[in-house]
PDB file of C-alpha atoms in Angstrom:
ATOM      1  CA  MET A   1      -0.250  -0.010   0.024  1.00 83.00           C
ATOM      2  CA  LYS A   2       0.990   3.726  -0.312  1.00 89.00           C
ATOM      3  CA  TYR A   3       0.087   6.710   1.603  1.00 90.00           C
ATOM      4  CA  ILE A   4      -0.567   9.931  -0.410  1.00 90.00           C
ATOM      5  CA  GLU A   5      -0.282  13.279   1.264  1.00 92.00           C
ATOM      6  CA  ILE A   6      -1.657  16.264  -0.482  1.00 91.00           C
ATOM      7  CA  VAL A   7      -1.087  19.897   0.122  1.00 90.00           C
ATOM      8  CA  CYS A   8      -3.789  21.836  -1.654  1.00 87.00           C
ATOM      9  CA  ASP A   9      -6.335  24.895  -1.255  1.00 87.00           C
ATOM     10  CA  ALA A  10      -8.786  24.249   1.489  1.00 84.00           C
ATOM     11  CA  GLY A  11     -11.660  24.680  -1.174  1.00 83.00           C
ATOM     12  CA  CYS A  12     -10.484  21.479  -2.777  1.00 87.00           C
ATOM     13  CA  ALA A  13     -11.136  19.304   0.150  1.00 86.00           C
ATOM     14  CA  ASP A  14     -14.592  18.208  -0.777  1.00 88.00           C
ATOM     15  CA  ASN A  15     -13.403  17.409  -4.185  1.00 88.00           C
ATOM     16  CA  VAL A  16     -10.648  15.081  -3.144  1.00 90.00           C
ATOM     17  CA  VAL A  17     -13.047  13.538  -0.520  1.00 89.00           C
ATOM     18  CA  ALA A  18     -15.609  12.658  -3.394  1.00 91.00           C
ATOM     19  CA  LEU A  19     -12.696  11.404  -5.509  1.00 90.00           C
ATOM     20  CA  ALA A  20     -11.593   9.144  -2.736  1.00 89.00           C
ATOM     21  CA  GLU A  21     -15.120   7.660  -2.369  1.00 89.00           C
ATOM     22  CA  GLN A  22     -15.507   7.334  -6.226  1.00 90.00           C
ATOM     23  CA  LEU A  23     -12.203   5.181  -6.466  1.00 88.00           C
ATOM     24  CA  GLU A  24     -13.010   3.299  -3.085  1.00 86.00           C
ATOM     25  CA  LEU A  25      -9.668   4.259  -1.448  1.00 86.00           C
ATOM     26  CA  SER A  26      -8.783   2.620   1.691  1.00 81.00           C
ATOM     27  CA  ASP A  27      -8.883   5.837   3.877  1.00 86.00           C
ATOM     28  CA  CYS A  28      -9.121   9.699   3.535  1.00 88.00           C
ATOM     29  CA  ARG A  29      -8.430  12.095   6.315  1.00 89.00           C
ATOM     30  CA  VAL A  30      -8.609  16.008   6.039  1.00 88.00           C
ATOM     31  CA  GLY A  31      -6.500  17.924   8.342  1.00 84.00           C
ATOM     32  CA  PRO A  32      -7.069  21.462   9.728  1.00 83.00           C
ATOM     33  CA  ALA A  33      -6.640  24.573   7.252  1.00 80.00           C
ATOM     34  CA  ALA A  34      -3.495  26.494   7.824  1.00 79.00           C
ATOM     35  CA  ASP A  35      -3.180  30.596   7.842  1.00 75.00           C
ATOM     36  CA  ASN A  36      -2.402  30.617   4.025  1.00 75.00           C
ATOM     37  CA  ASP A  37      -5.716  28.789   3.290  1.00 81.00           C
ATOM     38  CA  THR A  38      -4.122  25.386   2.467  1.00 86.00           C
ATOM     39  CA  LEU A  39      -4.677  22.061   4.140  1.00 88.00           C
ATOM     40  CA  ILE A  40      -3.104  18.551   4.128  1.00 90.00           C
ATOM     41  CA  LEU A  41      -5.314  15.414   2.898  1.00 90.00           C
ATOM     42  CA  ARG A  42      -3.984  11.948   3.653  1.00 92.00           C
ATOM     43  CA  LEU A  43      -4.905   8.964   1.475  1.00 92.00           C
ATOM     44  CA  LEU A  44      -4.175   5.366   2.082  1.00 91.00           C
ATOM     45  CA  VAL A  45      -4.154   3.675  -1.262  1.00 90.00           C
ATOM     46  CA  SER A  46      -3.762   0.014  -2.211  1.00 87.00           C
ATOM     47  CA  ASP A  47      -0.819  -0.505  -5.089  1.00 86.00           C
ATOM     48  CA  ASP A  48      -3.518  -1.347  -7.851  1.00 84.00           C
ATOM     49  CA  LYS A  49      -5.357   1.890  -7.461  1.00 87.00           C
ATOM     50  CA  LEU A  50      -2.180   3.913  -7.182  1.00 89.00           C
ATOM     51  CA  GLN A  51      -1.746   4.992 -10.727  1.00 88.00           C
ATOM     52  CA  PRO A  52      -5.751   5.887 -11.214  1.00 87.00           C
ATOM     53  CA  ALA A  53      -5.625   8.071  -7.827  1.00 90.00           C
ATOM     54  CA  LEU A  54      -2.458   9.929  -8.917  1.00 90.00           C
ATOM     55  CA  ASP A  55      -3.973  10.629 -12.378  1.00 89.00           C
ATOM     56  CA  ALA A  56      -7.260  11.774 -11.108  1.00 89.00           C
ATOM     57  CA  LEU A  57      -5.539  14.163  -8.478  1.00 89.00           C
ATOM     58  CA  GLN A  58      -3.445  15.587 -11.148  1.00 89.00           C
ATOM     59  CA  THR A  59      -6.106  16.299 -13.301  1.00 87.00           C
ATOM     60  CA  LEU A  60      -8.241  17.676 -10.421  1.00 87.00           C
ATOM     61  CA  LEU A  61      -5.489  19.743  -8.817  1.00 87.00           C
ATOM     62  CA  GLY A  62      -2.716  20.198 -11.434  1.00 78.00           C
ATOM     63  CA  SER A  63      -3.575  23.733 -12.242  1.00 76.00           C
ATOM     64  CA  GLN A  64      -3.083  24.853  -8.678  1.00 80.00           C
ATOM     65  CA  PRO A  65       0.715  26.364  -8.182  1.00 81.00           C
ATOM     66  CA  THR A  66       0.431  25.304  -4.341  1.00 81.00           C
ATOM     67  CA  THR A  67      -0.421  21.845  -4.655  1.00 88.00           C
ATOM     68  CA  HIS A  68       2.010  19.265  -3.845  1.00 90.00           C
ATOM     69  CA  ILE A  69       1.443  15.479  -3.777  1.00 91.00           C
ATOM     70  CA  THR A  70       3.705  13.113  -2.044  1.00 92.00           C
ATOM     71  CA  VAL A  71       3.627   9.271  -2.060  1.00 92.00           C
ATOM     72  CA  LEU A  72       5.165   7.276   0.862  1.00 90.00           C
ATOM     73  CA  PRO A  73       5.436   3.663   1.358  1.00 87.00           C
ATOM     74  CA  VAL A  74       3.472   1.551   3.916  1.00 86.00           C
ATOM     75  CA  GLU A  75       5.190  -0.923   5.746  1.00 83.00           C
ATOM     76  CA  ILE A  76       2.127  -2.417   7.627  1.00 81.00           C
ATOM     77  CA  ALA A  77      -1.658  -1.432   7.613  1.00 77.00           C
ATOM     78  CA  LEU A  78      -4.208  -2.800   9.945  1.00 78.00           C
ATOM     79  CA  PRO A  79      -6.560  -4.327   9.705  1.00 77.00           C
ATOM     80  CA  ALA A  80      -5.273  -6.197   6.800  1.00 74.00           C
ATOM     81  CA  ALA A  81      -6.993  -6.433   3.474  1.00 71.00           C
ATOM     82  CA  ALA A  82      -8.598  -9.697   2.517  1.00 73.00           C
ATOM     83  CA  ARG A  83      -6.605 -12.146   0.747  1.00 73.00           C
ATOM     84  CA  GLU A  84      -8.310 -11.380  -2.756  1.00 73.00           C
ATOM     85  CA  GLU A  85      -7.585  -7.814  -2.406  1.00 70.00           C
ATOM     86  CA  ARG A  86      -3.903  -8.558  -1.450  1.00 70.00           C
ATOM     87  CA  GLU A  87      -3.457 -10.584  -4.333  1.00 67.00           C
ATOM     88  CA  GLN A  88      -4.985  -7.941  -6.628  1.00 66.00           C
ATOM     89  CA  GLU A  89      -2.533  -5.360  -5.101  1.00 67.00           C
ATOM     90  CA  ASP A  90       0.534  -7.702  -5.464  1.00 64.00           C
ATOM     91  CA  SER A  91      -0.133  -7.999  -9.405  1.00 63.00           C
ATOM     92  CA  ALA A  92      -0.182  -4.462  -9.874  1.00 66.00           C
ATOM     93  CA  SER A  93       2.499  -2.441 -11.635  1.00 72.00           C
ATOM     94  CA  ALA A  94       4.297   0.406 -10.170  1.00 78.00           C
ATOM     95  CA  ALA A  95       3.147   3.881 -10.938  1.00 82.00           C
ATOM     96  CA  ARG A  96       4.288   5.500 -13.869  1.00 83.00           C
ATOM     97  CA  GLU A  97       6.022   8.300 -11.985  1.00 86.00           C
ATOM     98  CA  ALA A  98       7.997   5.713  -9.954  1.00 84.00           C
ATOM     99  CA  LEU A  99       8.841   4.001 -12.989  1.00 86.00           C
ATOM    100  CA  TYR A 100      10.182   7.262 -14.756  1.00 87.00           C
ATOM    101  CA  ALA A 101      12.195   8.381 -11.580  1.00 86.00           C
ATOM    102  CA  GLU A 102      14.030   4.747 -11.609  1.00 83.00           C
ATOM    103  CA  VAL A 103      14.946   4.610 -15.155  1.00 86.00           C
ATOM    104  CA  GLU A 104      15.797   8.492 -15.596  1.00 85.00           C
ATOM    105  CA  LYS A 105      18.720   8.282 -13.347  1.00 84.00           C
ATOM    106  CA  ASN A 106      20.354   5.790 -15.448  1.00 79.00           C
ATOM    107  CA  THR A 107      20.491   7.974 -18.320  1.00 84.00           C
ATOM    108  CA  ARG A 108      23.138  10.426 -16.728  1.00 84.00           C
ATOM    109  CA  LEU A 109      26.383  10.134 -18.340  1.00 85.00           C
ATOM    110  CA  GLY A 110      28.451  10.485 -15.701  1.00 87.00           C
ATOM    111  CA  ALA A 111      31.851   9.260 -13.983  1.00 90.00           C
ATOM    112  CA  ASN A 112      30.317   6.365 -12.344  1.00 91.00           C
ATOM    113  CA  TYR A 113      28.916   4.899 -15.583  1.00 91.00           C
ATOM    114  CA  LEU A 114      31.882   5.298 -17.806  1.00 92.00           C
ATOM    115  CA  VAL A 115      34.190   3.700 -14.925  1.00 93.00           C
ATOM    116  CA  LEU A 116      31.791   0.763 -14.543  1.00 92.00           C
ATOM    117  CA  VAL A 117      31.925   0.303 -18.369  1.00 93.00           C
ATOM    118  CA  LEU A 118      35.815   0.240 -18.412  1.00 93.00           C
ATOM    119  CA  LEU A 119      35.970  -2.058 -15.578  1.00 94.00           C
ATOM    120  CA  SER A 120      33.198  -4.620 -16.600  1.00 93.00           C
ATOM    121  CA  THR A 121      35.126  -4.508 -20.176  1.00 93.00           C
ATOM    122  CA  ALA A 122      38.501  -5.125 -18.904  1.00 92.00           C
ATOM    123  CA  VAL A 123      37.309  -7.901 -16.525  1.00 92.00           C
ATOM    124  CA  ALA A 124      35.280  -9.450 -19.356  1.00 92.00           C
ATOM    125  CA  ALA A 125      37.979  -9.299 -21.884  1.00 91.00           C
ATOM    126  CA  ILE A 126      40.327 -11.160 -19.446  1.00 90.00           C
ATOM    127  CA  GLY A 127      37.771 -13.821 -18.518  1.00 90.00           C
ATOM    128  CA  LEU A 128      36.896 -14.268 -22.262  1.00 90.00           C
ATOM    129  CA  LEU A 129      40.642 -14.575 -23.491  1.00 88.00           C
ATOM    130  CA  LYS A 130      41.678 -16.894 -20.610  1.00 87.00           C
ATOM    131  CA  ASP A 131      38.355 -19.052 -20.961  1.00 86.00           C
ATOM    132  CA  ASP A 132      37.504 -18.390 -17.459  1.00 87.00           C
ATOM    133  CA  VAL A 133      33.495 -18.313 -16.987  1.00 87.00           C
ATOM    134  CA  ALA A 134      33.757 -17.231 -13.480  1.00 87.00           C
ATOM    135  CA  VAL A 135      35.462 -13.946 -14.547  1.00 89.00           C
ATOM    136  CA  VAL A 136      33.035 -13.405 -17.411  1.00 88.00           C
ATOM    137  CA  ILE A 137      30.065 -13.699 -14.934  1.00 86.00           C
ATOM    138  CA  GLY A 138      31.615 -11.219 -12.489  1.00 87.00           C
ATOM    139  CA  ALA A 139      32.214  -8.694 -15.383  1.00 88.00           C
ATOM    140  CA  MET A 140      28.349  -8.907 -16.165  1.00 85.00           C
ATOM    141  CA  VAL A 141      27.478  -8.288 -12.460  1.00 84.00           C
ATOM    142  CA  ILE A 142      29.107  -4.986 -12.774  1.00 87.00           C
ATOM    143  CA  ALA A 143      28.083  -4.021 -16.313  1.00 87.00           C
ATOM    144  CA  PRO A 144      25.686  -0.774 -16.309  1.00 88.00           C
ATOM    145  CA  LEU A 145      24.086  -1.940 -19.606  1.00 86.00           C
ATOM    146  CA  LEU A 146      20.419  -2.673 -18.171  1.00 85.00           C
ATOM    147  CA  GLY A 147      19.401   1.001 -17.463  1.00 86.00           C
ATOM    148  CA  PRO A 148      19.779   2.567 -20.788  1.00 90.00           C
ATOM    149  CA  ASN A 149      17.777  -0.264 -22.663  1.00 89.00           C
ATOM    150  CA  LEU A 150      14.966   0.084 -19.929  1.00 88.00           C
ATOM    151  CA  ALA A 151      14.878   3.783 -20.282  1.00 90.00           C
ATOM    152  CA  PHE A 152      14.316   3.705 -24.147  1.00 91.00           C
ATOM    153  CA  GLY A 153      11.640   1.135 -23.675  1.00 90.00           C
ATOM    154  CA  LEU A 154       9.800   3.168 -21.229  1.00 90.00           C
ATOM    155  CA  GLY A 155      10.380   6.648 -23.091  1.00 90.00           C
ATOM    156  CA  THR A 156       8.905   4.739 -26.322  1.00 90.00           C
ATOM    157  CA  ALA A 157       6.002   3.597 -23.997  1.00 89.00           C
ATOM    158  CA  LEU A 158       5.328   7.348 -22.731  1.00 89.00           C
ATOM    159  CA  GLY A 159       6.062   8.897 -26.089  1.00 87.00           C
ATOM    160  CA  ASP A 160       8.897  10.650 -24.404  1.00 89.00           C
ATOM    161  CA  THR A 161      11.376  11.515 -27.246  1.00 89.00           C
ATOM    162  CA  ALA A 162      13.772  13.199 -24.700  1.00 90.00           C
ATOM    163  CA  LEU A 163      14.225  10.296 -22.681  1.00 91.00           C
ATOM    164  CA  MET A 164      14.625   7.923 -25.572  1.00 91.00           C
ATOM    165  CA  ARG A 165      17.436  10.300 -27.056  1.00 92.00           C
ATOM    166  CA  LYS A 166      19.289  10.303 -23.757  1.00 92.00           C
ATOM    167  CA  ALA A 167      18.994   6.498 -23.376  1.00 92.00           C
ATOM    168  CA  ALA A 168      20.101   6.063 -26.877  1.00 92.00           C
ATOM    169  CA  LEU A 169      23.029   8.185 -26.573  1.00 93.00           C
ATOM    170  CA  ILE A 170      24.294   6.597 -23.436  1.00 93.00           C
ATOM    171  CA  ASN A 171      23.635   3.161 -24.708  1.00 92.00           C
ATOM    172  CA  LEU A 172      25.636   3.940 -27.756  1.00 93.00           C
ATOM    173  CA  VAL A 173      28.496   5.652 -25.677  1.00 94.00           C
ATOM    174  CA  GLY A 174      28.681   2.580 -23.316  1.00 93.00           C
ATOM    175  CA  ILE A 175      28.649  -0.120 -25.981  1.00 94.00           C
ATOM    176  CA  GLY A 176      30.994   1.853 -28.209  1.00 94.00           C
ATOM    177  CA  LEU A 177      33.351   2.261 -25.304  1.00 95.00           C
ATOM    178  CA  VAL A 178      33.467  -1.505 -24.604  1.00 94.00           C
ATOM    179  CA  VAL A 179      34.364  -2.205 -28.553  1.00 95.00           C
ATOM    180  CA  VAL A 180      36.922   0.480 -28.541  1.00 95.00           C
ATOM    181  CA  LEU A 181      38.639  -0.696 -25.292  1.00 94.00           C
ATOM    182  CA  ALA A 182      38.390  -4.093 -26.239  1.00 93.00           C
ATOM    183  CA  ALA A 183      39.879  -3.308 -29.626  1.00 93.00           C
ATOM    184  CA  GLY A 184      42.847  -1.865 -27.774  1.00 92.00           C
ATOM    185  CA  ILE A 185      43.297  -5.146 -25.781  1.00 90.00           C
ATOM    186  CA  GLY A 186      43.145  -7.231 -28.970  1.00 88.00           C
ATOM    187  CA  ALA A 187      45.602  -5.222 -30.679  1.00 88.00           C
ATOM    188  CA  LEU A 188      48.012  -5.881 -27.933  1.00 84.00           C
ATOM    189  CA  ARG A 189      47.741  -9.594 -29.105  1.00 75.00           C
ATOM    190  CA  LEU A 190      48.724 -10.998 -25.579  1.00 73.00           C
ATOM    191  CA  PHE A 191      46.562 -13.857 -25.696  1.00 72.00           C
ATOM    192  CA  GLU A 192      45.272 -16.663 -28.055  1.00 75.00           C
ATOM    193  CA  THR A 193      41.937 -15.588 -29.546  1.00 73.00           C
ATOM    194  CA  SER A 194      40.747 -19.353 -30.359  1.00 75.00           C
ATOM    195  CA  GLY A 195      39.286 -20.052 -26.816  1.00 78.00           C
ATOM    196  CA  THR A 196      35.956 -21.700 -26.392  1.00 83.00           C
ATOM    197  CA  GLU A 197      34.487 -18.541 -24.770  1.00 81.00           C
ATOM    198  CA  LEU A 198      35.604 -16.187 -27.413  1.00 86.00           C
ATOM    199  CA  LEU A 199      34.490 -18.454 -30.296  1.00 86.00           C
ATOM    200  CA  ALA A 200      31.041 -19.015 -28.685  1.00 86.00           C
ATOM    201  CA  ARG A 201      30.179 -15.411 -29.039  1.00 87.00           C
ATOM    202  CA  THR A 202      31.079 -15.373 -32.893  1.00 86.00           C
ATOM    203  CA  GLU A 203      28.169 -17.501 -33.719  1.00 84.00           C
ATOM    204  CA  VAL A 204      24.373 -16.527 -33.738  1.00 83.00           C
ATOM    205  CA  GLY A 205      21.293 -18.543 -33.833  1.00 79.00           C
ATOM    206  CA  VAL A 206      17.689 -18.696 -32.593  1.00 81.00           C
ATOM    207  CA  ASP A 207      18.871 -19.589 -29.076  1.00 83.00           C
ATOM    208  CA  SER A 208      20.602 -16.168 -28.922  1.00 84.00           C
ATOM    209  CA  ALA A 209      17.535 -14.472 -29.894  1.00 86.00           C
ATOM    210  CA  VAL A 210      15.330 -16.125 -27.536  1.00 87.00           C
ATOM    211  CA  LEU A 211      17.813 -15.496 -24.755  1.00 87.00           C
ATOM    212  CA  ALA A 212      17.914 -11.552 -25.522  1.00 88.00           C
ATOM    213  CA  LEU A 213      14.054 -11.548 -25.628  1.00 89.00           C
ATOM    214  CA  ALA A 214      13.964 -13.240 -22.257  1.00 88.00           C
ATOM    215  CA  ALA A 215      16.203 -10.901 -20.734  1.00 86.00           C
ATOM    216  CA  GLY A 216      14.501  -7.819 -21.878  1.00 86.00           C
ATOM    217  CA  ALA A 217      10.954  -9.268 -20.594  1.00 88.00           C
ATOM    218  CA  ALA A 218      12.333 -10.023 -17.442  1.00 86.00           C
ATOM    219  CA  ALA A 219      13.886  -6.686 -17.034  1.00 84.00           C
ATOM    220  CA  VAL A 220      10.640  -4.657 -17.640  1.00 86.00           C
ATOM    221  CA  LEU A 221       8.877  -7.311 -15.327  1.00 84.00           C
ATOM    222  CA  SER A 222      11.391  -6.569 -12.538  1.00 82.00           C
ATOM    223  CA  LEU A 223      11.001  -2.799 -13.106  1.00 81.00           C
ATOM    224  CA  THR A 224       7.370  -2.990 -12.936  1.00 81.00           C
ATOM    225  CA  THR A 225       6.751  -5.305 -10.168  1.00 78.00           C
ATOM    226  CA  GLY A 226       9.604  -3.809  -7.810  1.00 66.00           C
ATOM    227  CA  LEU A 227      11.322  -7.159  -7.921  1.00 62.00           C
ATOM    228  CA  SER A 228      15.149  -7.174  -7.481  1.00 59.00           C
ATOM    229  CA  SER A 229      17.192  -6.237 -10.885  1.00 61.00           C
ATOM    230  CA  VAL A 230      20.260  -7.320  -9.946  1.00 63.00           C
ATOM    231  CA  LEU A 231      19.950 -10.811 -11.567  1.00 66.00           C
ATOM    232  CA  VAL A 232      18.117  -9.277 -14.370  1.00 74.00           C
ATOM    233  CA  GLY A 233      20.795  -6.835 -15.299  1.00 74.00           C
ATOM    234  CA  VAL A 234      23.214  -9.963 -15.337  1.00 78.00           C
ATOM    235  CA  MET A 235      20.945 -11.427 -17.962  1.00 76.00           C
ATOM    236  CA  VAL A 236      20.961  -8.139 -20.100  1.00 82.00           C
ATOM    237  CA  ALA A 237      24.810  -7.879 -19.674  1.00 83.00           C
ATOM    238  CA  VAL A 238      24.857 -11.579 -20.975  1.00 82.00           C
ATOM    239  CA  ALA A 239      23.274 -10.412 -24.169  1.00 86.00           C
ATOM    240  CA  LEU A 240      25.310  -7.460 -24.777  1.00 90.00           C
ATOM    241  CA  LEU A 241      28.679  -7.160 -23.048  1.00 91.00           C
ATOM    242  CA  PRO A 242      30.283 -10.473 -24.097  1.00 91.00           C
ATOM    243  CA  PRO A 243      29.616 -10.048 -27.794  1.00 93.00           C
ATOM    244  CA  ALA A 244      30.639  -6.519 -27.721  1.00 94.00           C
ATOM    245  CA  VAL A 245      33.841  -7.249 -26.169  1.00 93.00           C
ATOM    246  CA  VAL A 246      34.693 -10.113 -28.595  1.00 93.00           C
ATOM    247  CA  LEU A 247      33.784  -7.734 -31.499  1.00 94.00           C
ATOM    248  CA  GLY A 248      36.330  -5.222 -30.267  1.00 93.00           C
ATOM    249  CA  VAL A 249      38.876  -7.997 -29.552  1.00 92.00           C
ATOM    250  CA  MET A 250      38.527  -9.450 -32.958  1.00 92.00           C
ATOM    251  CA  LEU A 251      38.663  -6.094 -34.723  1.00 93.00           C
ATOM    252  CA  GLY A 252      41.728  -5.336 -32.956  1.00 91.00           C
ATOM    253  CA  GLY A 253      43.267  -8.828 -33.938  1.00 88.00           C
ATOM    254  CA  GLY A 254      42.218  -8.028 -37.572  1.00 88.00           C
ATOM    255  CA  GLN A 255      40.120 -11.263 -37.577  1.00 91.00           C
ATOM    256  CA  TRP A 256      37.391  -9.632 -39.523  1.00 90.00           C
ATOM    257  CA  SER A 257      35.191 -12.650 -40.353  1.00 88.00           C
ATOM    258  CA  LEU A 258      34.912 -13.449 -36.579  1.00 89.00           C
ATOM    259  CA  ALA A 259      34.485  -9.745 -35.696  1.00 91.00           C
ATOM    260  CA  ALA A 260      31.552  -9.954 -38.334  1.00 90.00           C
ATOM    261  CA  GLY A 261      29.795 -12.921 -36.431  1.00 90.00           C
ATOM    262  CA  ALA A 262      30.218 -11.084 -33.041  1.00 91.00           C
ATOM    263  CA  GLY A 263      28.849  -7.910 -34.470  1.00 92.00           C
ATOM    264  CA  LEU A 264      25.491  -9.791 -35.698  1.00 92.00           C
ATOM    265  CA  LEU A 265      25.327 -11.355 -32.414  1.00 91.00           C
ATOM    266  CA  LEU A 266      25.402  -8.110 -30.704  1.00 93.00           C
ATOM    267  CA  ALA A 267      22.972  -6.487 -33.117  1.00 93.00           C
ATOM    268  CA  VAL A 268      20.425  -9.253 -32.816  1.00 92.00           C
ATOM    269  CA  ASN A 269      20.549  -9.349 -28.954  1.00 91.00           C
ATOM    270  CA  LEU A 270      20.172  -5.430 -28.819  1.00 93.00           C
ATOM    271  CA  VAL A 271      17.399  -5.372 -30.918  1.00 93.00           C
ATOM    272  CA  CYS A 272      15.670  -8.466 -28.983  1.00 92.00           C
ATOM    273  CA  VAL A 273      16.076  -6.675 -25.676  1.00 91.00           C
ATOM    274  CA  ASN A 274      14.555  -3.835 -26.797  1.00 91.00           C
ATOM    275  CA  LEU A 275      11.681  -5.463 -28.667  1.00 91.00           C
ATOM    276  CA  ALA A 276      10.819  -7.471 -25.728  1.00 91.00           C
ATOM    277  CA  CYS A 277      10.921  -4.124 -23.658  1.00 89.00           C
ATOM    278  CA  ASN A 278       8.349  -2.486 -25.876  1.00 88.00           C
ATOM    279  CA  VAL A 279       6.101  -5.488 -25.841  1.00 89.00           C
ATOM    280  CA  VAL A 280       6.021  -5.943 -22.049  1.00 88.00           C
ATOM    281  CA  PHE A 281       5.508  -2.161 -21.435  1.00 88.00           C
ATOM    282  CA  LEU A 282       2.597  -2.407 -23.742  1.00 86.00           C
ATOM    283  CA  ILE A 283       1.038  -5.403 -22.131  1.00 86.00           C
ATOM    284  CA  LYS A 284       1.695  -4.027 -18.780  1.00 85.00           C
ATOM    285  CA  GLY A 285      -0.497  -0.996 -19.915  1.00 83.00           C
ATOM    286  CA  VAL A 286       2.268   1.525 -19.027  1.00 85.00           C
ATOM    287  CA  SER A 287       1.114   4.646 -20.629  1.00 83.00           C
ATOM    288  CA  PRO A 288       0.721   8.518 -20.421  1.00 86.00           C
ATOM    289  CA  ARG A 289      -1.767  10.198 -18.163  1.00 79.00           C
ATOM    290  CA  THR A 290      -3.867  11.970 -20.944  1.00 78.00           C
ATOM    291  CA  TRP A 291      -5.906  10.518 -23.792  1.00 74.00           C
ATOM    292  CA  PHE A 292      -4.033  12.297 -26.730  1.00 81.00           C
ATOM    293  CA  GLU A 293      -0.615  11.418 -25.113  1.00 83.00           C
ATOM    294  CA  ARG A 294      -1.530   7.789 -24.814  1.00 83.00           C
ATOM    295  CA  GLN A 295      -2.659   7.515 -28.426  1.00 86.00           C
ATOM    296  CA  ARG A 296       0.380   9.111 -29.589  1.00 84.00           C
ATOM    297  CA  ALA A 297       2.572   6.821 -27.324  1.00 85.00           C
ATOM    298  CA  ARG A 298       0.716   3.778 -28.473  1.00 86.00           C
ATOM    299  CA  ARG A 299       1.420   4.481 -32.094  1.00 87.00           C
ATOM    300  CA  ALA A 300       4.940   5.261 -31.201  1.00 84.00           C
ATOM    301  CA  THR A 301       5.384   1.835 -29.398  1.00 86.00           C
ATOM    302  CA  LEU A 302       3.699  -0.112 -32.300  1.00 88.00           C
ATOM    303  CA  ILE A 303       6.086   1.856 -34.893  1.00 89.00           C
ATOM    304  CA  TYR A 304       9.040   0.775 -32.787  1.00 88.00           C
ATOM    305  CA  ALA A 305       8.176  -2.498 -32.123  1.00 88.00           C
ATOM    306  CA  LEU A 306       7.480  -3.183 -35.899  1.00 92.00           C
ATOM    307  CA  THR A 307      10.806  -1.421 -36.763  1.00 91.00           C
ATOM    308  CA  TRP A 308      12.491  -4.058 -34.224  1.00 91.00           C
ATOM    309  CA  VAL A 309      10.914  -6.853 -35.959  1.00 91.00           C
ATOM    310  CA  VAL A 310      11.816  -5.908 -39.399  1.00 93.00           C
ATOM    311  CA  THR A 311      15.515  -4.985 -38.500  1.00 92.00           C
ATOM    312  CA  LEU A 312      15.551  -8.787 -36.589  1.00 91.00           C
ATOM    313  CA  LEU A 313      14.085 -10.337 -39.711  1.00 91.00           C
ATOM    314  CA  LEU A 314      16.734  -8.426 -41.884  1.00 92.00           C
ATOM    315  CA  LEU A 315      19.611  -9.720 -39.315  1.00 90.00           C
ATOM    316  CA  MET A 316      18.314 -13.262 -39.446  1.00 88.00           C
ATOM    317  CA  LEU A 317      18.550 -12.925 -43.220  1.00 89.00           C
ATOM    318  CA  LEU A 318      22.255 -11.895 -43.201  1.00 88.00           C
ATOM    319  CA  ILE A 319      22.949 -14.506 -40.676  1.00 85.00           C
ATOM    320  CA  TYR A 320      21.597 -17.082 -43.127  1.00 84.00           C
ATOM    321  CA  LEU A 321      23.380 -15.627 -46.025  1.00 86.00           C
ATOM    322  CA  ARG A 322      26.666 -15.493 -44.069  1.00 81.00           C
ATOM    323  CA  GLN A 323      26.145 -19.149 -42.775  1.00 79.00           C
ATOM    324  CA  THR A 324      25.545 -20.268 -46.412  1.00 81.00           C
ATOM    325  CA  LEU A 325      28.782 -18.498 -47.675  1.00 80.00           C
ATOM    326  CA  LEU A 326      30.798 -19.777 -45.131  1.00 74.00           C
ATOM    327  CA  GLY A 327      29.413 -23.187 -45.332  1.00 62.00           C
TER     328      GLY A 327
END
């Protein structure tokens, strides 16, 4: 459950109380009016009714400059809700505003992001070159590649082009930095490039696409349900970090055919992760508040999903042609 605290003009109290009754919220309390003719109202809201309540409150009070709406978590509320109500609440998605706040902070191109990219690339390159699976897994734990892809998917679902641009930029910078650093490591030629872990990332098949689709879908579900995203972040890193590192290592070593295979694997995985994000956000019903924005965002989501599907089909065609030529 969530606790909503509202500071608004005293004349709006009756409207807020009526809204709480209409939405059948758990509790509504009205505080005394202050000297500046404002008052505080407190609403106890179950998670499945949080988004409708916030949307209705913004529509009702959004034009008032003195209005402030704060959402606080509730650890325990007594008496406890019925079992059916708890199950319905547990299945609810996080509020749009909470999702945005969570992913927006991952679209900031700062020193922490760049350092984590550099460290994860170095660790992954060493693990791949030495055929050490444990080291590769360690690199994927610290790789910060989940945030930008989630942010791009949420930006598409909300029709927020600014968020999409920021997410695309940081994703491009991150993956580009991985490839460049790995190319430098490959150019040193300190290790053999015929290891099992390296060569496994130069081949792409249907299983690779399924893995990336599962990673993208799990990422959105972890975000919208409030579950831990640590393991999901590792899944996304599995799809993106190793092939990007292998692409760089093979480019640095001048092995163009193997680099092409790793590049195709990276492209397929990137497309599948974003396609899964788009589809799951659409299924979960994450959308803007107003009707016009919802219609625009829905069109954008469908267009991008179709674009990802077409791109994936083209990549699969390239993979088939490459396998035919090499076979």
